XYZ file of C-alpha atoms in Angstrom:
305
model
C 105.740 80.132 34.771
C 104.541 76.553 34.851
C 107.180 73.911 34.169
C 106.022 70.282 33.931
C 109.302 68.396 34.217
C 110.312 64.940 33.076
C 113.926 64.516 34.035
C 114.359 68.109 32.866
C 114.206 67.149 29.182
C 110.665 68.181 28.361
C 109.492 71.673 29.273
C 106.371 73.681 28.529
C 105.917 77.303 29.598
C 102.384 78.466 30.345
C 101.936 82.028 31.545
C 98.417 81.600 32.925
C 99.517 79.990 36.190
C 100.398 81.992 39.287
C 100.276 81.448 43.043
C 96.603 82.444 43.169
C 95.453 79.591 40.944
C 97.575 76.662 42.044
C 94.236 74.996 42.724
C 93.733 74.698 38.944
C 96.825 72.500 38.704
C 95.726 70.367 41.664
C 92.233 69.932 40.223
C 93.547 69.080 36.769
C 95.830 66.430 38.258
C 93.191 65.260 40.804
C 95.585 65.784 43.691
C 94.857 65.960 47.417
C 98.193 67.231 48.666
C 100.146 67.495 51.840
C 101.029 71.213 51.723
C 104.472 71.786 53.221
C 105.363 75.347 54.294
C 107.784 77.163 56.607
C 107.428 78.659 60.049
C 106.362 82.269 59.623
C 106.555 83.702 56.101
C 103.699 81.671 54.645
C 101.050 82.349 57.273
C 102.116 85.990 57.709
C 102.030 86.824 53.998
C 99.157 88.051 51.849
C 100.008 85.496 49.164
C 99.958 82.664 51.704
C 96.443 83.579 52.750
C 95.421 83.901 49.103
C 96.617 80.362 48.368
C 94.760 78.829 51.304
C 91.619 80.843 50.503
C 91.702 79.628 46.900
C 91.928 76.035 48.151
C 89.016 76.495 50.528
C 86.889 78.418 48.007
C 87.334 75.582 45.501
C 86.644 72.799 48.026
C 90.153 71.351 47.727
C 91.170 68.488 49.974
C 94.563 69.198 51.525
C 96.480 68.975 54.795
C 98.778 71.785 55.921
C 102.153 70.798 57.383
C 103.851 73.964 58.619
C 106.811 74.878 60.799
C 109.667 73.647 58.599
C 112.886 75.199 59.881
C 115.867 76.468 57.873
C 118.565 73.830 57.356
C 116.005 71.119 58.210
C 116.620 67.874 60.062
C 115.332 64.537 58.764
C 112.829 64.494 61.640
C 110.630 66.829 59.560
C 110.585 64.263 56.752
C 109.613 61.509 59.191
C 106.772 63.627 60.584
C 105.618 64.600 57.097
C 105.533 60.988 55.922
C 103.257 60.077 58.808
C 100.949 63.059 58.194
C 100.698 62.311 54.471
C 99.764 58.683 55.118
C 97.375 59.433 57.984
C 95.523 62.020 55.859
C 95.369 59.992 52.622
C 97.395 62.514 50.631
C 98.258 61.510 47.066
C 100.736 64.331 46.366
C 103.059 66.768 48.116
C 102.999 70.517 47.455
C 105.995 72.456 48.773
C 105.664 76.248 49.042
C 108.740 77.963 50.399
C 112.479 78.304 50.188
C 114.991 75.563 49.552
C 114.612 74.015 53.008
C 110.843 73.637 52.624
C 111.170 72.244 49.102
C 113.845 69.752 50.157
C 111.656 68.412 52.975
C 108.627 68.257 50.654
C 110.455 66.388 47.885
C 111.924 63.917 50.378
C 108.440 63.194 51.747
C 107.118 62.667 48.225
C 110.071 60.586 47.068
C 110.242 58.305 50.102
C 106.497 57.839 50.543
C 106.454 54.256 49.264
C 109.837 53.206 50.641
C 110.248 50.653 53.403
C 113.026 51.487 55.837
C 114.022 51.323 59.473
C 116.256 54.384 59.535
C 115.637 57.312 57.198
C 119.251 58.467 57.593
C 120.287 55.481 55.467
C 119.208 57.530 52.437
C 121.608 60.305 53.445
C 124.336 57.663 53.400
C 123.629 56.540 49.859
C 120.782 54.048 50.080
C 118.896 53.952 46.770
C 115.223 54.796 46.393
C 113.502 51.705 44.985
C 109.899 52.789 44.436
C 108.024 55.616 42.756
C 106.770 58.072 45.341
C 104.026 60.686 45.252
C 103.799 63.527 42.756
C 105.735 66.550 43.980
C 104.804 70.132 43.069
C 107.336 72.850 43.911
C 106.494 76.529 44.399
C 109.652 78.441 45.395
C 109.361 81.637 47.414
C 113.052 82.549 47.164
C 115.406 83.018 44.227
C 118.346 80.872 45.123
C 118.139 77.193 45.952
C 117.089 75.798 42.566
C 115.464 72.992 44.543
C 112.312 73.239 42.424
C 114.193 71.706 39.480
C 116.930 69.652 41.144
C 116.887 65.895 41.849
C 118.354 66.328 45.336
C 117.073 67.021 48.844
C 119.646 68.519 51.223
C 118.981 67.531 54.834
C 120.852 67.176 58.076
C 120.827 64.438 60.684
C 121.507 66.093 64.030
C 122.097 62.739 65.721
C 125.016 61.817 63.470
C 125.918 65.488 62.783
C 125.977 65.173 59.023
C 124.464 67.354 56.340
C 124.263 65.962 52.836
C 121.789 65.237 50.057
C 119.518 62.421 48.998
C 119.975 62.296 45.227
C 117.626 60.546 42.849
C 115.694 61.649 39.766
C 112.564 60.326 41.470
C 112.824 63.426 43.677
C 112.468 65.818 40.752
C 109.284 67.869 40.819
C 106.524 66.926 38.425
C 105.584 70.596 38.277
C 107.596 73.673 39.245
C 105.620 76.908 39.426
C 107.790 80.029 39.587
C 105.943 83.199 40.529
C 108.259 86.158 41.326
C 105.445 87.821 43.281
C 106.128 85.351 46.095
C 109.684 86.666 46.457
C 108.667 90.313 46.929
C 108.221 89.868 50.684
C 111.782 88.574 51.206
C 113.864 90.850 53.456
C 117.173 92.165 52.152
C 119.363 89.574 53.903
C 117.367 86.601 52.615
C 117.270 88.156 49.152
C 121.050 88.547 49.193
C 121.883 85.138 50.658
C 119.575 83.230 48.315
C 120.866 85.086 45.245
C 124.465 84.395 46.276
C 123.582 80.716 46.535
C 122.221 80.771 42.987
C 125.266 82.679 41.770
C 127.493 79.986 43.284
C 125.393 77.299 41.578
C 125.897 78.997 38.222
C 129.637 79.421 38.698
C 130.315 75.902 39.947
C 128.187 74.266 37.259
C 129.994 76.298 34.608
C 133.407 75.151 35.856
C 132.347 71.545 36.481
C 134.135 68.733 34.649
C 130.635 67.452 33.791
C 129.569 70.694 32.138
C 128.167 70.751 28.612
C 127.048 73.363 26.093
C 123.557 73.048 27.643
C 124.691 73.709 31.216
C 127.188 76.371 30.114
C 124.452 78.302 28.321
C 122.245 78.230 31.416
C 125.099 79.119 33.767
C 126.239 82.100 31.728
C 122.698 83.453 31.424
C 122.089 82.923 35.130
C 125.343 84.609 36.107
C 124.541 87.654 33.991
C 120.947 87.978 35.217
C 121.879 87.764 38.893
C 124.885 90.090 38.787
C 122.842 92.680 36.897
C 119.632 92.460 38.937
C 120.824 91.810 42.489
C 122.284 95.247 43.340
C 119.202 96.981 41.935
C 116.834 94.612 43.742
C 118.541 95.249 47.082
C 117.849 98.953 46.540
C 114.200 98.338 45.603
C 113.056 95.091 47.217
C 109.482 95.246 45.936
C 110.383 95.848 42.291
C 108.760 92.974 40.411
C 110.986 93.360 37.341
C 114.151 92.791 39.377
C 112.490 89.951 41.254
C 111.568 88.307 37.967
C 115.154 88.515 36.721
C 116.430 86.919 39.940
C 113.809 84.181 39.632
C 114.959 83.401 36.103
C 118.579 83.463 37.246
C 117.899 81.040 40.078
C 115.889 78.726 37.829
C 118.581 78.603 35.140
C 121.276 77.968 37.739
C 119.201 75.144 39.222
C 118.794 73.505 35.830
C 122.490 73.948 35.123
C 123.842 72.376 38.310
C 121.266 69.586 38.080
C 122.941 68.682 34.806
C 126.606 69.468 35.504
C 126.892 69.117 39.273
C 128.583 71.416 41.774
C 132.090 71.689 43.172
C 134.432 72.357 46.059
C 132.515 75.327 47.455
C 129.378 73.299 48.118
C 131.409 70.344 49.370
C 132.819 72.657 52.056
C 129.749 74.789 52.746
C 127.469 71.973 53.877
C 129.617 70.801 56.822
C 130.582 74.373 57.758
C 126.959 75.470 57.757
C 126.053 72.414 59.829
C 128.703 73.050 62.501
C 128.285 76.824 62.796
C 124.588 77.156 61.868
C 125.238 79.813 59.200
C 122.878 80.476 56.258
C 123.915 78.389 53.260
C 124.139 81.276 50.786
C 126.326 83.275 53.162
C 128.716 80.359 53.646
C 128.994 79.967 49.868
C 129.749 83.665 49.448
C 132.543 83.527 52.032
C 134.146 80.403 50.547
C 133.802 80.939 46.791
C 136.604 83.561 46.376
C 139.120 81.085 47.824
C 137.791 78.280 45.636
C 138.094 80.489 42.553
C 141.676 81.401 43.504
C 142.509 77.718 43.984
C 140.877 76.552 40.741
C 141.719 79.448 38.415
C 145.101 78.131 37.174
C 143.410 74.912 35.999
C 140.699 76.559 33.904
C 141.763 80.099 33.021
C 139.878 80.253 29.733
C 136.461 79.451 31.184
C 136.931 81.794 34.137
C 138.025 84.625 31.847
C 135.094 84.035 29.479
C 132.611 84.249 32.355
C 134.139 87.076 34.371
């Protein structure tokens, strides 16, 4: 699926794009990207090698920035900004899970900003200038980062974890290929899907929800609850992976419109302090949040559950 996005209001689906021909998008847009990837999964995977081979075979100009860690610190953004400028990159391509995509979109969005301390943006400083084009290729089904206008980062020096939020961070193109999720181990599959499920639930119950976000949330919730148990039993089943990819995408679009809630407000600092995977923290907290909120919105909860 190929989703050119413009503040999530204009969408076009084109089935001809997959991970093996990302180079067609880059050539069409005349992009020489900084390619941001994680520590191990990209270089150890068949699809990772296929992507790099397609770039080399088609004489693409790119610079690979690897080693992005889960729950990333802003130091990765600072390093990426320098690499992008030193190598004359005119776009940023993020291929990975939510952490990789958040670092990539922050690099793209802040490329033309002038600042002394990048952490100012975690504390609410506005982005003033248009950055580089950002292309998102998610390899998990959970974060929704490929369609959200936020980059969640931590600052280990001040011990905070929060998001830079600005529509300038939204990807120009999001390419969702479920094949890339087939190599996810069971734990990562579970944790990322639980994150997406929490996105769907919190967006649905948000005071900012609308018929648009409700439709997406309900569809996402149904897809994930149906497909996740089966996928955990058959991790390489592409049909289940596709359903989880759709569920994650719809949840990402929904919370980008309606926002999130108490669960995510709590999970970020807890994950920061105890270094626990974000989806797992959400799964532990959400039953208590539902119990707390249920009396205030019984009808919506009952309609969903």
